[in-house]
Amino acid sequence: NATDGLSGFFNWNTPFVFDPENPSTLYTGSQRLFKSEDDGQNWESISEILVNTNNPTGNLTFGSITTIDVSIQDTDVIYVGTDDGNIWVSQDKGQSFENISDGIPQRWITAIAHDPWLPSGVYVTVSGFRFGESESHVFYSDNYGKDWIPIAASLPDVPVNDIVIDDLLDRVVYVASDVGVFMTENNGRDWNLLGTDLPVVPIIDIDFDSQSRRLAAASFGRGMYYYDLPLMVSTQNIVSKDITLYPNPANDLLNVKIDQEIEELILYDTHGRSVKTNQNSSTMNIADLEVGQYFIKVKTNNH
């Protein structure tokens, strides 16, 4: 019985989240956030009550945590959302929490997801589930939720139930809605329906495996589906406005050309793990790496 230390009213869709750096550490929540450091055998409360106690109007029982997110970039950063429209952030691993709900409609917080490309970035999806309202809401913040920008203008006016951020392709985001799965390649400026074979029923949950590039979707009453996402691969030298990477593919040496002094080159595998780092060099020796697809981060003094 892995409930020792838990108390309070739990949502019908109670979240359980692992610490990305330590799978023995878990988080869940009722009205408070709970933490376990022994695989869920024992729990302790690490927050005060994070929901409203004055019971604003709605057609269902509410007042519990619905979503939790721990940043893979900095596991001290924890986000919590509730079914009564509260969003909280802790930047000290749960020692203190700040309410960051200003600018978000007082609706059911269906999902929170940190931005894997920006430590201070975070996405939120909101549903009108408790009020029977159908407007879609997706918001983004680049400063830990101090300011929110709506990014769902071109989505259908239906509830958004989940969100996944692509950790290999910058600004690519997927959302689950009541009429299917949608994706954006420009951080919400434009959205497009993903795939053609999903039934037109609510998609309640989506999940993504970086290694296989497979996106799974769970529907309400019509089964589960998956979509194999493309990985943008080129056989041409990579050239953008400011940077050139060559050759591509590379077998032994990878060269980076940029009109700034390079401070660091970091190479990642498709799991998002750092596999090689060079300091103050425009060339990286990759002869010892396994054949595969890799991603590089180039750091200069201001980029």
mmCIF file of C-alpha atoms in Angstrom:
data_model
loop_
_atom_site.group_PDB
_atom_site.id
_atom_site.type_symbol
_atom_site.label_atom_id
_atom_site.label_comp_id
_atom_site.label_asym_id
_atom_site.label_seq_id
_atom_site.Cartn_x
_atom_site.Cartn_y
_atom_site.Cartn_z
ATOM 1 C CA ASN A 1 0.000 0.000 0.000
ATOM 2 C CA ALA A 2 1.905 3.034 -1.296
ATOM 3 C CA THR A 3 -0.313 5.678 0.277
ATOM 4 C CA ASP A 4 1.381 6.310 3.632
ATOM 5 C CA GLY A 5 1.383 10.045 4.263
ATOM 6 C CA LEU A 6 -1.178 10.958 1.586
ATOM 7 C CA SER A 7 -4.330 12.835 2.568
ATOM 8 C CA GLY A 8 -7.023 15.060 1.112
ATOM 9 C CA PHE A 9 -9.328 14.996 -1.918
ATOM 10 C CA PHE A 10 -7.708 13.608 -5.084
ATOM 11 C CA ASN A 11 -8.837 14.414 -8.599
ATOM 12 C CA TRP A 12 -10.413 11.652 -10.722
ATOM 13 C CA ASN A 13 -7.350 12.045 -12.979
ATOM 14 C CA THR A 14 -4.687 12.388 -10.301
ATOM 15 C CA PRO A 15 -1.188 13.064 -11.698
ATOM 16 C CA PHE A 16 1.889 11.069 -10.690
ATOM 17 C CA VAL A 17 5.213 12.485 -11.925
ATOM 18 C CA PHE A 18 8.791 11.222 -11.658
ATOM 19 C CA ASP A 19 11.789 13.442 -11.001
ATOM 20 C CA PRO A 20 13.708 13.338 -14.338
ATOM 21 C CA GLU A 21 17.033 12.909 -12.527
ATOM 22 C CA ASN A 22 15.909 10.380 -9.912
ATOM 23 C CA PRO A 23 13.097 7.910 -10.696
ATOM 24 C CA SER A 24 12.800 7.018 -7.012
ATOM 25 C CA THR A 25 11.460 10.514 -6.386
ATOM 26 C CA LEU A 26 7.769 11.015 -7.267
ATOM 27 C CA TYR A 27 5.231 13.796 -6.949
ATOM 28 C CA THR A 28 1.439 13.666 -6.676
ATOM 29 C CA GLY A 29 -1.221 15.926 -5.251
ATOM 30 C CA SER A 30 -4.610 16.383 -3.651
ATOM 31 C CA GLN A 31 -5.161 19.921 -2.399
ATOM 32 C CA ARG A 32 -1.458 19.909 -1.552
ATOM 33 C CA LEU A 33 1.608 18.658 -3.408
ATOM 34 C CA PHE A 34 3.165 15.473 -2.016
ATOM 35 C CA LYS A 35 6.641 14.077 -2.562
ATOM 36 C CA SER A 36 8.089 10.588 -2.115
ATOM 37 C CA GLU A 37 11.794 9.778 -2.195
ATOM 38 C CA ASP A 38 11.419 5.998 -1.818
ATOM 39 C CA ASP A 39 9.476 4.882 -4.906
ATOM 40 C CA GLY A 40 6.132 5.926 -3.466
ATOM 41 C CA GLN A 41 6.269 3.943 -0.250
ATOM 42 C CA ASN A 42 6.116 7.042 1.927
ATOM 43 C CA TRP A 43 4.847 10.527 1.126
ATOM 44 C CA GLU A 44 5.187 13.955 2.706
ATOM 45 C CA SER A 45 3.361 17.180 1.982
ATOM 46 C CA ILE A 46 5.666 19.882 0.598
ATOM 47 C CA SER A 47 3.146 22.673 0.036
ATOM 48 C CA GLU A 48 0.296 24.523 1.611
ATOM 49 C CA ILE A 49 -3.202 24.203 0.107
ATOM 50 C CA LEU A 50 -2.888 25.180 -3.578
ATOM 51 C CA VAL A 51 -6.596 25.393 -4.455
ATOM 52 C CA ASN A 52 -9.320 27.930 -3.762
ATOM 53 C CA THR A 53 -11.361 27.259 -0.651
ATOM 54 C CA ASN A 54 -14.248 29.618 -1.473
ATOM 55 C CA ASN A 55 -15.734 27.231 -4.065
ATOM 56 C CA PRO A 56 -16.298 29.356 -7.207
ATOM 57 C CA THR A 57 -19.209 28.273 -9.375
ATOM 58 C CA GLY A 58 -19.039 25.144 -11.490
ATOM 59 C CA ASN A 59 -21.031 22.052 -12.254
ATOM 60 C CA LEU A 60 -18.702 19.475 -10.648
ATOM 61 C CA THR A 61 -16.898 18.868 -7.402
ATOM 62 C CA PHE A 62 -13.491 20.479 -7.665
ATOM 63 C CA GLY A 63 -10.570 21.698 -5.650
ATOM 64 C CA SER A 64 -7.652 19.377 -6.427
ATOM 65 C CA ILE A 65 -4.380 19.192 -8.349
ATOM 66 C CA THR A 66 -4.761 18.056 -11.959
ATOM 67 C CA THR A 67 -1.278 18.374 -13.447
ATOM 68 C CA ILE A 68 2.343 18.460 -12.264
ATOM 69 C CA ASP A 69 5.514 19.117 -14.264
ATOM 70 C CA VAL A 70 9.163 18.867 -13.179
ATOM 71 C CA SER A 71 11.602 20.557 -15.532
ATOM 72 C CA ILE A 72 14.242 18.329 -17.091
ATOM 73 C CA GLN A 73 16.466 21.394 -17.464
ATOM 74 C CA ASP A 74 16.359 22.194 -13.756
ATOM 75 C CA THR A 75 14.608 19.737 -11.448
ATOM 76 C CA ASP A 76 14.342 22.449 -8.791
ATOM 77 C CA VAL A 77 11.569 23.924 -10.975
ATOM 78 C CA ILE A 78 8.147 22.348 -10.328
ATOM 79 C CA TYR A 79 4.839 23.499 -11.838
ATOM 80 C CA VAL A 80 1.410 22.602 -10.444
ATOM 81 C CA GLY A 81 -2.040 23.190 -11.962
ATOM 82 C CA THR A 82 -5.470 22.681 -10.396
ATOM 83 C CA ASP A 83 -9.043 22.143 -11.548
ATOM 84 C CA ASP A 84 -10.092 25.555 -10.221
ATOM 85 C CA GLY A 85 -7.701 27.573 -12.363
ATOM 86 C CA ASN A 86 -4.676 27.941 -10.126
ATOM 87 C CA ILE A 87 -1.127 27.600 -11.450
ATOM 88 C CA TRP A 88 1.874 27.519 -9.157
ATOM 89 C CA VAL A 89 5.635 27.378 -9.623
ATOM 90 C CA SER A 90 8.406 26.438 -7.221
ATOM 91 C CA GLN A 91 11.990 27.230 -8.181
ATOM 92 C CA ASP A 92 13.491 25.659 -5.061
ATOM 93 C CA LYS A 93 12.270 22.045 -5.304
ATOM 94 C CA GLY A 94 9.054 22.655 -3.399
ATOM 95 C CA GLN A 95 10.295 24.730 -0.487
ATOM 96 C CA SER A 96 8.147 27.670 -1.616
ATOM 97 C CA PHE A 97 5.458 28.238 -4.265
ATOM 98 C CA GLU A 98 4.373 31.314 -6.222
ATOM 99 C CA ASN A 99 0.909 31.682 -7.748
ATOM 100 C CA ILE A 100 1.313 32.470 -11.466
ATOM 101 C CA SER A 101 -2.367 32.347 -12.480
ATOM 102 C CA ASP A 102 -2.657 35.997 -13.555
ATOM 103 C CA GLY A 103 -3.519 36.124 -17.239
ATOM 104 C CA ILE A 104 -4.961 32.584 -17.323
ATOM 105 C CA PRO A 105 -8.759 32.029 -17.455
ATOM 106 C CA GLN A 106 -10.236 30.487 -14.319
ATOM 107 C CA ARG A 107 -10.721 27.133 -15.967
ATOM 108 C CA TRP A 108 -9.628 23.539 -15.450
ATOM 109 C CA ILE A 109 -5.822 23.389 -15.926
ATOM 110 C CA THR A 110 -5.455 20.271 -18.053
ATOM 111 C CA ALA A 111 -1.682 20.232 -18.576
ATOM 112 C CA ILE A 112 1.535 22.088 -17.821
ATOM 113 C CA ALA A 113 4.755 21.372 -19.733
ATOM 114 C CA HIS A 114 8.129 23.070 -19.359
ATOM 115 C CA ASP A 115 9.953 24.231 -22.473
ATOM 116 C CA PRO A 116 12.905 21.855 -23.076
ATOM 117 C CA TRP A 117 14.605 24.606 -25.103
ATOM 118 C CA LEU A 118 14.378 27.428 -22.568
ATOM 119 C CA PRO A 119 14.810 26.951 -18.802
ATOM 120 C CA SER A 120 12.281 29.686 -17.982
ATOM 121 C CA GLY A 121 9.744 28.619 -20.640
ATOM 122 C CA VAL A 122 6.456 26.862 -19.824
ATOM 123 C CA TYR A 123 3.223 25.925 -21.621
ATOM 124 C CA VAL A 124 -0.281 25.608 -20.132
ATOM 125 C CA THR A 125 -3.496 24.152 -21.573
ATOM 126 C CA VAL A 126 -6.902 25.031 -20.180
ATOM 127 C CA SER A 127 -10.300 23.384 -20.594
ATOM 128 C CA GLY A 128 -13.821 24.635 -19.914
ATOM 129 C CA PHE A 129 -14.690 21.161 -18.604
ATOM 130 C CA ARG A 130 -15.996 22.282 -15.225
ATOM 131 C CA PHE A 131 -18.140 25.037 -16.761
ATOM 132 C CA GLY A 132 -19.314 23.223 -19.899
ATOM 133 C CA GLU A 133 -17.528 25.782 -22.095
ATOM 134 C CA SER A 134 -15.850 24.873 -25.376
ATOM 135 C CA GLU A 135 -13.204 27.545 -26.021
ATOM 136 C CA SER A 136 -9.662 26.299 -26.546
ATOM 137 C CA HIS A 137 -6.847 27.833 -24.548
ATOM 138 C CA VAL A 138 -3.095 27.322 -24.857
ATOM 139 C CA PHE A 139 -0.663 29.743 -23.253
ATOM 140 C CA TYR A 140 3.108 30.204 -23.234
ATOM 141 C CA SER A 141 5.430 32.035 -20.862
ATOM 142 C CA ASP A 142 9.160 32.615 -21.246
ATOM 143 C CA ASN A 143 9.647 33.880 -17.685
ATOM 144 C CA TYR A 144 8.386 31.126 -15.353
ATOM 145 C CA GLY A 145 4.760 32.229 -15.707
ATOM 146 C CA LYS A 146 5.097 35.883 -14.748
ATOM 147 C CA ASP A 147 3.585 36.816 -18.139
ATOM 148 C CA TRP A 148 1.431 34.648 -20.410
ATOM 149 C CA ILE A 149 0.912 34.802 -24.175
ATOM 150 C CA PRO A 150 -2.124 33.060 -25.769
ATOM 151 C CA ILE A 151 -0.977 30.828 -28.661
ATOM 152 C CA ALA A 152 -4.190 28.997 -29.630
ATOM 153 C CA ALA A 153 -5.735 31.514 -32.039
ATOM 154 C CA SER A 154 -5.863 29.121 -35.014
ATOM 155 C CA LEU A 155 -7.035 26.078 -33.039
ATOM 156 C CA PRO A 156 -10.703 24.983 -33.188
ATOM 157 C CA ASP A 157 -12.804 26.281 -30.293
ATOM 158 C CA VAL A 158 -12.812 22.983 -28.424
ATOM 159 C CA PRO A 159 -11.216 21.943 -25.128
ATOM 160 C CA VAL A 160 -7.471 21.207 -25.124
ATOM 161 C CA ASN A 161 -6.680 18.231 -22.896
ATOM 162 C CA ASP A 162 -2.917 17.665 -23.074
ATOM 163 C CA ILE A 163 0.295 19.109 -24.517
ATOM 164 C CA VAL A 164 3.681 17.660 -25.513
ATOM 165 C CA ILE A 165 6.746 19.682 -26.494
ATOM 166 C CA ASP A 166 9.149 18.181 -29.035
ATOM 167 C CA ASP A 167 12.558 18.004 -27.366
ATOM 168 C CA LEU A 168 14.370 17.485 -30.679
ATOM 169 C CA LEU A 169 12.729 20.121 -32.878
ATOM 170 C CA ASP A 170 12.605 23.646 -31.493
ATOM 171 C CA ARG A 171 9.190 25.413 -31.438
ATOM 172 C CA VAL A 172 7.337 22.199 -32.395
ATOM 173 C CA VAL A 173 4.384 21.499 -30.079
ATOM 174 C CA TYR A 174 1.573 18.902 -30.081
ATOM 175 C CA VAL A 175 -1.799 19.216 -28.330
ATOM 176 C CA ALA A 176 -4.664 16.798 -27.721
ATOM 177 C CA SER A 177 -8.118 18.287 -28.218
ATOM 178 C CA ASP A 178 -11.725 17.171 -28.296
ATOM 179 C CA VAL A 179 -11.521 16.827 -32.101
ATOM 180 C CA GLY A 180 -8.057 15.337 -32.608
ATOM 181 C CA VAL A 181 -4.337 16.026 -32.290
ATOM 182 C CA PHE A 182 -2.885 19.271 -33.612
ATOM 183 C CA MET A 183 0.717 20.414 -34.071
ATOM 184 C CA THR A 184 2.522 23.699 -34.581
ATOM 185 C CA GLU A 185 5.992 24.228 -36.010
ATOM 186 C CA ASN A 186 6.234 27.870 -34.945
ATOM 187 C CA ASN A 187 5.268 27.854 -31.266
ATOM 188 C CA GLY A 188 1.568 28.376 -31.827
ATOM 189 C CA ARG A 189 1.385 30.931 -34.620
ATOM 190 C CA ASP A 190 -0.163 28.269 -36.884
ATOM 191 C CA TRP A 191 -1.735 24.912 -35.972
ATOM 192 C CA ASN A 192 -2.497 21.957 -38.240
ATOM 193 C CA LEU A 193 -4.365 18.688 -37.702
ATOM 194 C CA LEU A 194 -1.923 15.797 -37.305
ATOM 195 C CA GLY A 195 -2.846 12.597 -39.134
ATOM 196 C CA THR A 196 -6.076 11.568 -40.846
ATOM 197 C CA ASP A 197 -7.305 8.359 -39.190
ATOM 198 C CA LEU A 198 -8.223 9.474 -35.676
ATOM 199 C CA PRO A 199 -11.945 9.274 -34.855
ATOM 200 C CA VAL A 200 -13.552 12.637 -34.131
ATOM 201 C CA VAL A 201 -13.775 12.079 -30.383
ATOM 202 C CA PRO A 202 -11.946 13.710 -27.472
ATOM 203 C CA ILE A 203 -8.254 12.822 -27.311
ATOM 204 C CA ILE A 204 -7.591 12.779 -23.593
ATOM 205 C CA ASP A 205 -3.878 12.041 -23.408
ATOM 206 C CA ILE A 206 -0.816 12.139 -25.673
ATOM 207 C CA ASP A 207 2.751 11.026 -25.039
ATOM 208 C CA PHE A 208 5.944 11.116 -27.062
ATOM 209 C CA ASP A 209 9.040 8.903 -27.310
ATOM 210 C CA SER A 210 12.018 10.890 -28.605
ATOM 211 C CA GLN A 211 14.060 7.877 -29.679
ATOM 212 C CA SER A 212 11.414 6.273 -31.882
ATOM 213 C CA ARG A 213 9.764 9.614 -32.821
ATOM 214 C CA ARG A 214 6.409 7.983 -32.027
ATOM 215 C CA LEU A 215 3.492 10.013 -30.659
ATOM 216 C CA ALA A 216 0.786 7.999 -28.875
ATOM 217 C CA ALA A 217 -2.772 9.247 -28.408
ATOM 218 C CA ALA A 218 -5.500 7.900 -26.119
ATOM 219 C CA SER A 219 -9.087 8.658 -27.106
ATOM 220 C CA PHE A 220 -12.278 8.765 -25.057
ATOM 221 C CA GLY A 221 -13.897 5.399 -25.778
ATOM 222 C CA ARG A 222 -12.350 4.696 -29.188
ATOM 223 C CA GLY A 223 -9.001 3.132 -28.298
ATOM 224 C CA MET A 224 -5.376 4.215 -28.645
ATOM 225 C CA TYR A 225 -3.431 5.318 -31.706
ATOM 226 C CA TYR A 226 0.112 6.255 -32.671
ATOM 227 C CA TYR A 227 1.744 8.490 -35.237
ATOM 228 C CA ASP A 228 5.355 8.149 -36.442
ATOM 229 C CA LEU A 229 6.714 11.670 -36.602
ATOM 230 C CA PRO A 230 9.293 12.623 -39.221
ATOM 231 C CA LEU A 231 12.763 13.662 -38.152
ATOM 232 C CA MET A 232 14.157 16.487 -40.227
ATOM 233 C CA VAL A 233 17.305 14.996 -41.791
ATOM 234 C CA SER A 234 19.356 16.502 -44.613
ATOM 235 C CA THR A 235 22.313 15.327 -46.675
ATOM 236 C CA GLN A 236 23.275 18.927 -47.385
ATOM 237 C CA ASN A 237 25.583 21.096 -45.336
ATOM 238 C CA ILE A 238 23.458 22.929 -42.772
ATOM 239 C CA VAL A 239 23.481 26.642 -43.522
ATOM 240 C CA SER A 240 21.415 29.332 -41.836
ATOM 241 C CA LYS A 241 21.711 33.091 -41.606
ATOM 242 C CA ASP A 242 24.408 32.970 -38.949
ATOM 243 C CA ILE A 243 25.932 29.495 -38.939
ATOM 244 C CA THR A 244 27.232 26.682 -41.145
ATOM 245 C CA LEU A 245 27.769 23.041 -40.078
ATOM 246 C CA TYR A 246 29.699 20.719 -42.403
ATOM 247 C CA PRO A 247 30.022 18.023 -43.622
ATOM 248 C CA ASN A 248 26.564 16.499 -43.134
ATOM 249 C CA PRO A 249 26.564 13.528 -42.611
ATOM 250 C CA ALA A 250 29.922 13.622 -40.847
ATOM 251 C CA ASN A 251 32.123 10.603 -40.096
ATOM 252 C CA ASP A 252 35.132 11.933 -38.222
ATOM 253 C CA LEU A 253 35.253 15.729 -37.926
ATOM 254 C CA LEU A 254 32.314 18.111 -37.680
ATOM 255 C CA ASN A 255 33.059 21.767 -38.460
ATOM 256 C CA VAL A 256 31.112 24.769 -37.232
ATOM 257 C CA LYS A 257 31.479 28.157 -38.901
ATOM 258 C CA ILE A 258 30.034 31.248 -37.268
ATOM 259 C CA ASP A 259 31.050 34.918 -37.194
ATOM 260 C CA GLN A 260 31.507 34.856 -33.432
ATOM 261 C CA GLU A 261 33.900 33.254 -31.020
ATOM 262 C CA ILE A 262 32.652 29.800 -30.030
ATOM 263 C CA GLU A 263 32.617 29.119 -26.315
ATOM 264 C CA GLU A 264 31.174 25.611 -26.330
ATOM 265 C CA LEU A 265 29.862 22.880 -28.640
ATOM 266 C CA ILE A 266 27.544 20.281 -27.085
ATOM 267 C CA LEU A 267 26.417 17.181 -28.988
ATOM 268 C CA TYR A 268 23.205 15.360 -27.951
ATOM 269 C CA ASP A 269 21.799 11.958 -28.874
ATOM 270 C CA THR A 270 18.128 11.382 -29.684
ATOM 271 C CA HIS A 271 17.354 10.830 -25.987
ATOM 272 C CA GLY A 272 18.474 14.399 -25.326
ATOM 273 C CA ARG A 273 21.580 13.201 -23.458
ATOM 274 C CA SER A 274 24.846 15.096 -23.833
ATOM 275 C CA VAL A 275 27.447 12.761 -25.401
ATOM 276 C CA LYS A 276 30.322 15.106 -26.204
ATOM 277 C CA THR A 277 31.408 18.641 -25.333
ATOM 278 C CA ASN A 278 34.131 20.844 -26.804
ATOM 279 C CA GLN A 279 35.351 24.112 -25.324
ATOM 280 C CA ASN A 280 36.616 27.062 -27.403
ATOM 281 C CA SER A 281 36.840 25.089 -30.643
ATOM 282 C CA SER A 282 35.037 25.175 -33.996
ATOM 283 C CA THR A 283 35.776 21.501 -34.730
ATOM 284 C CA MET A 284 34.485 18.377 -32.984
ATOM 285 C CA ASN A 285 35.951 14.897 -33.416
ATOM 286 C CA ILE A 286 33.036 12.436 -33.636
ATOM 287 C CA ALA A 287 34.897 9.377 -34.915
ATOM 288 C CA ASP A 288 34.284 7.477 -31.666
ATOM 289 C CA LEU A 289 30.485 7.885 -31.743
ATOM 290 C CA GLU A 290 28.008 5.264 -32.916
ATOM 291 C CA VAL A 291 26.342 5.851 -36.259
ATOM 292 C CA GLY A 292 23.082 7.690 -35.752
ATOM 293 C CA GLN A 293 21.354 11.040 -35.559
ATOM 294 C CA TYR A 294 22.684 13.765 -33.296
ATOM 295 C CA PHE A 295 21.902 17.360 -32.408
ATOM 296 C CA ILE A 296 24.375 20.099 -31.672
ATOM 297 C CA LYS A 297 24.137 23.193 -29.506
ATOM 298 C CA VAL A 298 26.525 26.033 -30.317
ATOM 299 C CA LYS A 299 27.211 28.569 -27.577
ATOM 300 C CA THR A 300 28.870 31.925 -28.182
ATOM 301 C CA ASN A 301 29.195 34.886 -25.879
ATOM 302 C CA ASN A 302 25.657 36.064 -26.679
ATOM 303 C CA HIS A 303 23.886 33.189 -28.479
#
